[in-house]
Amino acid sequence: MLKVKDLHKKFGDLHVLKGVSLEVSKGEVVVIIGPSGSGKSTFLRCINHLEKPTSGHIFIDGVDLEDPATNINVIRERVGMVFQQFNLFPHLTALENVSLAPEKVLKVPRAQARERAKALLSKVGLSDKCDSYPDQLSGGQKQRVAIARALAMQPKLMLFDEPTSALDPEMIGEVLAVMRKLAEEGMTMVVVSHEMGFAREVADRVLLMADGVFVEEGPPREFFTNPKHERTKAFLSKIL
Amino acid sequence: MVFDLEVVARYLPFLLQGVGITVEFTLIAFSAGSILGLLLALARISKNPIFHYPAVAYIDFVRGTPLLAQIYLIHFGLPQIFGYTPVGYIDALLALTLNSTAYIAEIMRAGIESIDRGQMEAARSLGMTYVQSMRYVILPQALRRVVPPMGNEFIALLKESSLVSVIGMEDLMMRSRMMAGRSFRPFEAYFTAALIYLALTLTFSRILGWGERRLGKSAQG
């Protein structure tokens, strides 16, 4: 499904990703944790080319993103992304936020796109908020609209970039519940998050990124109870 | 020395006939300048040097030189080079349009750049192309934000349009000069013209303010 090989990313002199490799198979849920500034977000943003990797290869469904012949817009249709700051379109209603891309990119007829958007909003528990504008929604509701918006393109892979970090504590649960449901339905997910409860229950694999490399990875039970690397132990002791 | 109201009353209809031209020039130059200015702003923010640098050069030149010089250049300079007979009306409109295009481009650019980066990223992450993202996500938000500075530009253009009188356009300014010459009452002539300009700018800023509030209501966030 997703294969990343020896990915490097530099911003000028700053070497953020120093040779990162990862394979994610279909239906797998991978949670990436790590100290801030370690490159987790940059890594996610490379996967759909919001950042262009300096070197290395990313394959999605066997298609090489670094191949100049690859149409990145087509790849992005298949890779949904959810941002820490939601990035909802403030001039559109919740429904229009969800139906815009299918309508304009996939050329789904408007009525049909809206019908689908309604279904998706009710799936994330917001069927009563179709006509609300983003600034009339709470943080948790915004993030759920953002998830519905990404799902509207029927992605095969979903990227979550600290989806609950900007939320008030009481709203984190509702967003995690939606993500959990997605995971249960078999969505392939790469999640950057510090929600250890979520990682423990939902993840198939947990990875620790530090200083631009993956330090340790393993199934959550082992990862949390019996970490092997000092770096992991130190990090876990700070956040658990 | 008293203010001669009788002269003002006699020449008022004559002056008001110039208002038509003033408003006409302003409206046409502003409309055309808005469309061209938006395109120029998009060229200016483009990473493609073929679009970027000419746009920067154009904006710098127009904003860095007097409108009066631009009018002379178009009306007297170009016919000398290309050997045609200048038409004042067209040259006046052209100068005002090309001038407002540069100022409007900078307003549009500021509006576009004021939209959070995350908006473009979210749009692109959904598979939209750059053009689609601009059209459906960035511009609808940016255009709402530029309404107040665009209002200011409109008012500025209305006043600047008085410069077309130097190439013989019978706008409000020109007619006030004619009134001054014929009546030998320059104070009455120019003061009345100034008041008419004031009435125009106040009227238009009222209309613009009303439009702004209406737009503010419909624009969420």
Tab-separated table of N, CA, C and O in Angstrom, chain A residues 139-194:
chain	number	residue	atom	x	y	z
A	139	GLY	N	-14.241	22.895	18.016
A	139	GLY	CA	-13.027	22.296	17.472
A	139	GLY	C	-13.223	20.840	17.090
A	139	GLY	O	-12.815	20.403	16.017
A	140	GLY	N	-13.881	20.092	17.978
A	140	GLY	CA	-14.087	18.672	17.707
A	140	GLY	C	-14.973	18.467	16.494
A	140	GLY	O	-14.731	17.575	15.665
A	141	GLN	N	-15.991	19.326	16.368
A	141	GLN	CA	-16.875	19.225	15.198
A	141	GLN	C	-16.125	19.588	13.925
A	141	GLN	O	-16.281	18.928	12.896
A	142	LYS	N	-15.293	20.613	14.008
A	142	LYS	CA	-14.500	21.000	12.830
A	142	LYS	C	-13.636	19.844	12.364
A	142	LYS	O	-13.566	19.543	11.173
A	143	GLN	N	-12.978	19.199	13.329
A	143	GLN	CA	-12.076	18.130	12.939
A	143	GLN	C	-12.861	16.957	12.339
A	143	GLN	O	-12.384	16.297	11.422
A	144	ARG	N	-14.061	16.745	12.838
A	144	ARG	CA	-14.859	15.646	12.268
A	144	ARG	C	-15.310	15.995	10.845
A	144	ARG	O	-15.353	15.127	9.965
A	145	VAL	N	-15.636	17.276	10.607
A	145	VAL	CA	-15.943	17.694	9.235
A	145	VAL	C	-14.718	17.484	8.347
A	145	VAL	O	-14.821	16.999	7.213
A	146	ALA	N	-13.543	17.821	8.894
A	146	ALA	CA	-12.314	17.677	8.109
A	146	ALA	C	-12.072	16.214	7.742
A	146	ALA	O	-11.618	15.911	6.634
A	147	ILE	N	-12.393	15.321	8.659
A	147	ILE	CA	-12.246	13.892	8.366
A	147	ILE	C	-13.231	13.479	7.265
A	147	ILE	O	-12.871	12.798	6.304
A	148	ALA	N	-14.473	13.957	7.401
A	148	ALA	CA	-15.483	13.644	6.378
A	148	ALA	C	-15.043	14.190	5.020
A	148	ALA	O	-15.210	13.546	3.979
A	149	ARG	N	-14.460	15.391	5.035
A	149	ARG	CA	-13.997	16.016	3.790
A	149	ARG	C	-12.934	15.146	3.107
A	149	ARG	O	-12.963	14.945	1.892
A	150	ALA	N	-12.003	14.636	3.922
A	150	ALA	CA	-10.955	13.781	3.350
A	150	ALA	C	-11.552	12.478	2.831
A	150	ALA	O	-11.183	11.988	1.762
A	151	LEU	N	-12.525	11.929	3.575
A	151	LEU	CA	-13.128	10.653	3.174
A	151	LEU	C	-13.937	10.773	1.896
A	151	LEU	O	-14.120	9.797	1.166
A	152	ALA	N	-14.411	11.982	1.609
A	152	ALA	CA	-15.270	12.184	0.443
A	152	ALA	C	-14.553	11.812	-0.854
A	152	ALA	O	-15.192	11.495	-1.849
A	153	MET	N	-13.229	11.886	-0.841
A	153	MET	CA	-12.479	11.520	-2.040
A	153	MET	C	-12.235	10.016	-2.107
A	153	MET	O	-11.508	9.533	-2.970
A	154	GLN	N	-12.828	9.273	-1.182
A	154	GLN	CA	-12.659	7.819	-1.098
A	154	GLN	C	-11.191	7.400	-1.145
A	154	GLN	O	-10.774	6.624	-2.017
A	155	PRO	N	-10.426	7.934	-0.203
A	155	PRO	CA	-8.993	7.642	-0.196
A	155	PRO	C	-8.736	6.198	0.216
A	155	PRO	O	-9.563	5.568	0.876
A	156	LYS	N	-7.565	5.718	-0.202
A	156	LYS	CA	-7.175	4.377	0.219
A	156	LYS	C	-6.281	4.457	1.440
A	156	LYS	O	-6.036	3.454	2.116
A	157	LEU	N	-5.752	5.650	1.659
A	157	LEU	CA	-4.830	5.847	2.769
A	157	LEU	C	-5.175	7.181	3.426
A	157	LEU	O	-5.418	8.171	2.736
A	158	MET	N	-5.231	7.171	4.756
A	158	MET	CA	-5.525	8.418	5.461
A	158	MET	C	-4.336	8.804	6.331
A	158	MET	O	-3.798	7.976	7.071
A	159	LEU	N	-3.937	10.080	6.227
A	159	LEU	CA	-2.852	10.606	7.048
A	159	LEU	C	-3.445	11.555	8.081
A	159	LEU	O	-4.236	12.434	7.745
A	160	PHE	N	-3.077	11.369	9.320
A	160	PHE	CA	-3.564	12.261	10.381
A	160	PHE	C	-2.366	12.953	11.025
A	160	PHE	O	-1.508	12.300	11.599
A	161	ASP	N	-2.319	14.270	10.916
A	161	ASP	CA	-1.203	15.029	11.473
A	161	ASP	C	-1.632	15.674	12.794
A	161	ASP	O	-2.202	16.750	12.800
A	162	GLU	N	-1.344	15.001	13.874
A	162	GLU	CA	-1.736	15.453	15.216
A	162	GLU	C	-3.181	15.970	15.236
A	162	GLU	O	-3.438	17.125	15.566
A	163	PRO	N	-4.129	15.099	14.916
A	163	PRO	CA	-5.510	15.559	14.722
A	163	PRO	C	-6.182	16.069	15.991
A	163	PRO	O	-7.184	16.774	15.890
A	164	THR	N	-5.650	15.724	17.144
A	164	THR	CA	-6.334	16.162	18.375
A	164	THR	C	-5.520	17.166	19.174
A	164	THR	O	-5.936	17.599	20.237
A	165	SER	N	-4.363	17.584	18.651
A	165	SER	CA	-3.486	18.446	19.448
A	165	SER	C	-4.031	19.847	19.650
A	165	SER	O	-3.661	20.532	20.601
A	166	ALA	N	-4.895	20.306	18.740
A	166	ALA	CA	-5.421	21.665	18.867
A	166	ALA	C	-6.783	21.681	19.561
A	166	ALA	O	-7.462	22.697	19.572
A	167	LEU	N	-7.177	20.540	20.123
A	167	LEU	CA	-8.541	20.436	20.668
A	167	LEU	C	-8.553	20.572	22.190
A	167	LEU	O	-7.604	20.172	22.878
A	168	ASP	N	-9.652	21.106	22.689
A	168	ASP	CA	-9.871	21.075	24.128
A	168	ASP	C	-10.038	19.619	24.548
A	168	ASP	O	-10.581	18.810	23.788
A	169	PRO	N	-9.588	19.303	25.773
A	169	PRO	CA	-9.595	17.892	26.202
A	169	PRO	C	-10.944	17.200	26.021
A	169	PRO	O	-10.991	16.046	25.583
A	170	GLU	N	-12.040	17.903	26.300
A	170	GLU	CA	-13.330	17.210	26.256
A	170	GLU	C	-13.777	16.897	24.830
A	170	GLU	O	-14.764	16.205	24.625
A	171	MET	N	-13.050	17.425	23.841
A	171	MET	CA	-13.462	17.165	22.461
A	171	MET	C	-12.604	16.108	21.783
A	171	MET	O	-12.885	15.702	20.658
A	172	ILE	N	-11.551	15.697	22.476
A	172	ILE	CA	-10.628	14.733	21.866
A	172	ILE	C	-11.326	13.407	21.622
A	172	ILE	O	-11.178	12.785	20.575
A	173	GLY	N	-12.154	13.004	22.602
A	173	GLY	CA	-12.806	11.703	22.527
A	173	GLY	C	-13.643	11.527	21.277
A	173	GLY	O	-13.572	10.480	20.617
A	174	GLU	N	-14.414	12.560	20.912
A	174	GLU	CA	-15.320	12.414	19.774
A	174	GLU	C	-14.555	12.231	18.462
A	174	GLU	O	-14.998	11.527	17.569
A	175	VAL	N	-13.374	12.879	18.379
A	175	VAL	CA	-12.566	12.735	17.165
A	175	VAL	C	-11.912	11.353	17.134
A	175	VAL	O	-11.911	10.676	16.099
A	176	LEU	N	-11.401	10.939	18.270
A	176	LEU	CA	-10.776	9.613	18.331
A	176	LEU	C	-11.791	8.515	18.030
A	176	LEU	O	-11.471	7.519	17.379
A	177	ALA	N	-13.040	8.721	18.472
A	177	ALA	CA	-14.074	7.717	18.223
A	177	ALA	C	-14.294	7.540	16.724
A	177	ALA	O	-14.441	6.409	16.233
A	178	VAL	N	-14.290	8.668	16.005
A	178	VAL	CA	-14.457	8.589	14.554
A	178	VAL	C	-13.280	7.856	13.921
A	178	VAL	O	-13.443	7.015	13.033
A	179	MET	N	-12.081	8.174	14.406
A	179	MET	CA	-10.898	7.521	13.851
A	179	MET	C	-10.895	6.028	14.153
A	179	MET	O	-10.487	5.212	13.322
A	180	ARG	N	-11.359	5.700	15.355
A	180	ARG	CA	-11.419	4.286	15.735
A	180	ARG	C	-12.371	3.533	14.805
A	180	ARG	O	-12.075	2.441	14.331
A	181	LYS	N	-13.526	4.168	14.519
A	181	LYS	CA	-14.500	3.553	13.646
A	181	LYS	C	-13.905	3.314	12.258
A	181	LYS	O	-14.088	2.258	11.645
A	182	LEU	N	-13.165	4.311	11.789
A	182	LEU	CA	-12.509	4.185	10.484
A	182	LEU	C	-11.557	2.999	10.455
A	182	LEU	O	-11.519	2.224	9.499
A	183	ALA	N	-10.783	2.889	11.532
A	183	ALA	CA	-9.802	1.801	11.618
A	183	ALA	C	-10.509	0.454	11.581
A	183	ALA	O	-10.084	-0.474	10.888
A	184	GLU	N	-11.623	0.391	12.308
A	184	GLU	CA	-12.381	-0.866	12.341
A	184	GLU	C	-12.924	-1.229	10.970
A	184	GLU	O	-13.073	-2.404	10.635
A	185	GLU	N	-13.233	-0.212	10.180
A	185	GLU	CA	-13.759	-0.476	8.844
A	185	GLU	C	-12.665	-0.892	7.865
A	185	GLU	O	-12.935	-1.122	6.689
A	186	GLY	N	-11.421	-0.891	8.357
A	186	GLY	CA	-10.348	-1.388	7.508
A	186	GLY	C	-9.566	-0.320	6.767
A	186	GLY	O	-8.805	-0.620	5.846
A	187	MET	N	-9.736	0.955	7.150
A	187	MET	CA	-8.970	2.023	6.503
A	187	MET	C	-7.492	1.914	6.868
A	187	MET	O	-7.152	1.618	8.012
A	188	THR	N	-6.657	2.117	5.878
A	188	THR	CA	-5.216	2.180	6.135
A	188	THR	C	-4.896	3.578	6.666
A	188	THR	O	-5.266	4.573	6.049
A	189	MET	N	-4.246	3.635	7.817
A	189	MET	CA	-4.043	4.940	8.442
A	189	MET	C	-2.621	5.103	8.958
A	189	MET	O	-2.049	4.191	9.529
A	190	VAL	N	-2.067	6.300	8.722
A	190	VAL	CA	-0.809	6.680	9.360
A	190	VAL	C	-1.116	7.897	10.225
A	190	VAL	O	-1.569	8.925	9.726
A	191	VAL	N	-0.931	7.735	11.517
A	191	VAL	CA	-1.375	8.755	12.469
A	191	VAL	C	-0.183	9.275	13.260
A	191	VAL	O	0.546	8.495	13.876
A	192	VAL	N	0.027	10.584	13.220
A	192	VAL	CA	0.985	11.206	14.128
A	192	VAL	C	0.178	11.719	15.301
A	192	VAL	O	-0.730	12.539	15.129
A	193	SER	N	0.440	11.200	16.463
A	193	SER	CA	-0.404	11.565	17.599
A	193	SER	C	0.301	11.281	18.913
A	193	SER	O	1.215	10.461	18.974
A	194	HIS	N	-0.120	11.965	19.928
A	194	HIS	CA	0.370	11.664	21.275
A	194	HIS	C	-0.715	11.056	22.139
A	194	HIS	O	-0.602	11.026	23.351
